[in-house]
Amino acid sequence: MWSRHISVQRTSCWMISALTGAGRGTYRQVPKTFEKDTCAWYPDQTTSHLWKRSPGKDHTSGSGYFMSNNPTRNPDPSSTARLISYPQPAGTMCVSFWYRIYGSNIGSLRFLTKSSGEPETVVWMRHGTQGNEWRFADLTFTTDAPLQVIFEAVGGRDGDIAIDDLVVFNSPFPPEGFCDFEMEYHGWPNRSTIKSRRRKLEWDSSSPGGPFSSTGNHITTPSPSPAATPPACPMDCNFEQGLCNWVQKTDEAFDWVRSQGLQVNRPWNGPRYDHTVGNDQGYYMVVNMSGSVDGETAVLSVPVKVKAREFCVGFWYYMLGPSVSSLDLIRQKGSRHAMWTRQGSQDSGWMNAQVTLRKEDTWEVQFSASRKTSGSGFIAIDDVTFKEGACKDLNPCGFENTWCEFTVASGGYGFWARMANVMDHTFRTEKGFYLTVLIMDPKQTSVAQLFSPELSASTGMCVRFWYRLPVGSTESLSAHVLWSGEQGPALWQRSGAPSTGWEVAELTVSAPNSFKVVFRAEHAPGSVSTVQIDDVSIRAGPCSPVGSCDFESGQCTWVNEAQPDGHDWVQADGRFQGPATDHTTQTAEGRFLLSPAQSQNQSNRAVVVSEWIQFKIKSTCLNVWYYIHGRNSGTLRLFARSGPTEQELLFQTQSGQSNWTLFSGAVQKSEPFQVLVEAESSDSGFIAVDDIIMTPGLCPDSSTDRGFLGCSFENGTCEWEDISVGQFTWQRDRNGTATKNTGPSVDHTLGTELGWYMLVESSRGDVNDFAKLQSPFMKQASAECLLEFYYHMNGKGIGELRVLLQEGSRTTPLWWRSGDQGDAWRRGEVKVGRTPQVFSLFFQATRTSSQLGDIAIDDILFLNCIGPGEQQIQTDEIIISDIINEDPIHVWLAVVLSLLLVAVIVIVSFLFQQKCSIPVTEEAPRSWTPVPVELSETQV
């Protein structure tokens, strides 16, 4: 059995897949009707009447929603209502729909088309009553320019005009071999009359002829020959047994090499494991980046042998190294076209990609890898597959074939549309799709909203997306949460400085009930350029804190910025040419970013840049752990960038102590900014960075000798600090709150109204705001370390209370409660466990839409956190560590100086006692004066 995918534009209210062929098959429909919204159609707000989404006897299910215009609600018989599609691409298209025009004095329904700058054209029209039933119409036409299609209802005095199940194909109707048997038979002979055209028809596989059945009524296809079991696709290959049907292009400069992890004896010679079996004995195809001529290529190709009009090429790729060139997926039919491309070092691991190709455009599929003389690293591919039909969008959704169940809101003079012809982020070519905002009138202020699929209630999910703001744009883009009918404040926002290319952002979202994520684009008059979005992903668990990363699972939101003939920061571990261990885990398996030594013919500059940072306060604390090996390894610089030409140097060093060293400093910026980490490497040594952490506010004292400080809050906050952003904050309070039926009336310590506690008041802030109370920094918690505290969560609108542990840039939830817990103090206990690194704890409270949601905590206590023989104060340890990490000559010099100092003290003490010895009798005390002692420089 083979399948064919019928491409449907997002303006369609159905998504249709047809399975046809010589053998048995199944025809299915997946409706996208007006059951939930108006799809991507919007009413013309300038007309005297509006189309309405109405419940009733629809066409889709017989009891659902459709679009209607009821003239009896409008006294003007000439009033019109217009329903308009978003612009459709040029070419041949088919529009199909079901309509109902019924009433004794009803008007007309017209179908019109309109291209930019051209008058409207009436393509189809029906006037007067057509009976109280749904009727079908389909229209096929060709256009050489993008156009919009319009349904116009002219009222009358009595009756109803309705439409349902709109479909827009980007090909003539019907596509070859396609029939859904709801409109007409399209050449398929029938054996008996079908009374209902709305019935779902399934292929009955009980007989070789394959008759369809629908409660006794049959339609029979011409008898096909029995279908044979299809062989495995001849183009698939995992390279375990060879190259399969793939061949090397002999006219290229060099070849792909079939290799395995066992053959990798140096960093960046190839992956240590393949993707198929996941060990060092599995095979893959690889090319090394060091070439003899700049721009030379290796090409691996296979002829295309598929029956379907469309097919999906899937593969896994691995690109790593300081100077990696490009990997292209190419389709060839006479000329060659790069459909997908990647350049530079990627995350350290196998990554998946898939591309939809059309048979009519493709005779041959190729993988082309290029390299240069100064290259360093590798490109590898594995597990190539071919599947008939278009690819299914993955997570992240690149919008290449569908909208991934995202929906749009109509109105506001702007709307989201799926577009191509400009480099997208998924494919990095002009063949890929993305979402952008189309403006109906550039002179008007416009708003366009994009809604994610509905998400389940969660305490934290991470939304990651790529976006682009054009140069000179007046656009702004923000992200919100929509739940219980309320759209919350912006959790993330970007405006002002234009994008230098595709930029990444992440935000953590949560809600106690099911919710949606909303992307809101606002456009001010004066520009025709608009914002773009691509590769949206949603994963369980919170994101890394803004701008922070420990590089254990990738580069978070830090991206290599291409430099002229530069090299990349590489995600590495202790087995590479860098530090023996990372800073986060202190193990050889832990990861960090590395800029290795560069030879004289290689560029020595690498830059990695953060996402845009925009806290609500001016000060941002930046912590970066760095490692410079030796004194001649180059220079490390940190910059804050507010615009293309606005760049401030924050830190610069060439000193290398061959250990992990902390930089901690404040960035004073009221406007959005990015942090740049630049390595200027030499021909020896290396530079590495790890555990980049950004927090709002000034940097705290970097010492960690404050120990494990609990607090009853009777005499202050004991160095526990509120680091909330906005009005929803932790405050020291007592004697209840102004809002009735929520919050404690007494504290836990004293049990009276005079006792103190920490409280968040839900009457402040906005929906989904959260407040954070941070502990002092601590270090070396024992395996038995426990945190004990008391909490009070009373009220019908209680949100959530969480305890979080932050170690470096990693945040781990340890405990949480949500909802009303009653009017009582309750004990909470959290096992902190063995934590060797510097860490802090947070109490995080979340606000709901209700003001009956005050949350309080009291009597924080640490138990068994200091192990036997461990010191609470770390001063001596720090001094010893500093001495040990110095060169040996420095150690001996320190010892000699210490001995000399002891000798001087002994001599001074002895001379002082000799000079100042005065006898004293019991009869009468005498006054005496100390004799000053003068020491020569020689004696000292």
Short mmCIF file of N, CA and C in Angstrom, two decimals, residues 124 133 189 283 338 365 429 458 608 730 750 752 810 816 841 846 854:
data_model
loop_
_atom_site.label_atom_id
_atom_site.label_comp_id
_atom_site.label_asym_id
_atom_site.label_seq_id
_atom_site.Cartn_x
_atom_site.Cartn_y
_atom_site.Cartn_z
N TRP A 124 -18.60 32.96 -8.32
CA TRP A 124 -19.73 32.04 -8.15
C TRP A 124 -20.81 32.77 -7.37
N GLU A 133 -31.43 22.38 3.14
CA GLU A 133 -30.46 21.30 3.18
C GLU A 133 -29.08 21.84 2.79
N PRO A 189 -17.67 3.99 -10.12
CA PRO A 189 -19.02 3.47 -10.38
C PRO A 189 -19.70 3.08 -9.08
N TYR A 283 28.21 1.79 13.05
CA TYR A 283 28.81 2.52 11.93
C TYR A 283 27.99 3.75 11.56
N ALA A 338 19.65 23.14 -2.72
CA ALA A 338 19.83 22.83 -1.30
C ALA A 338 18.51 23.08 -0.57
N VAL A 365 18.70 12.26 -4.37
CA VAL A 365 18.91 12.95 -3.10
C VAL A 365 20.39 12.84 -2.74
N THR A 429 17.05 27.61 4.82
CA THR A 429 17.02 27.92 3.39
C THR A 429 15.71 28.64 3.08
N SER A 458 0.10 22.41 34.86
CA SER A 458 1.50 22.08 35.11
C SER A 458 2.08 23.07 36.11
N VAL A 608 30.34 33.65 21.72
CA VAL A 608 29.05 33.06 22.00
C VAL A 608 28.20 34.12 22.70
N TRP A 730 7.60 38.67 48.65
CA TRP A 730 7.61 38.21 50.04
C TRP A 730 7.89 39.40 50.95
N LEU A 750 5.51 32.12 68.03
CA LEU A 750 4.92 32.52 69.30
C LEU A 750 3.46 32.10 69.43
N THR A 752 1.02 33.97 68.49
CA THR A 752 0.25 35.16 68.83
C THR A 752 0.25 36.13 67.66
N ARG A 810 21.58 25.31 37.53
CA ARG A 810 20.58 24.24 37.55
C ARG A 810 19.62 24.46 38.71
N TRP A 816 6.48 20.77 46.78
CA TRP A 816 5.47 21.74 46.36
C TRP A 816 4.10 21.37 46.94
N LEU A 841 18.65 27.97 48.43
CA LEU A 841 17.28 27.46 48.38
C LEU A 841 16.31 28.62 48.18
N THR A 846 3.20 31.24 43.87
CA THR A 846 2.56 31.64 42.62
C THR A 846 1.17 32.20 42.91
N ASP A 854 -3.41 34.30 49.98
CA ASP A 854 -2.19 34.67 50.71
C ASP A 854 -1.47 33.40 51.19
#
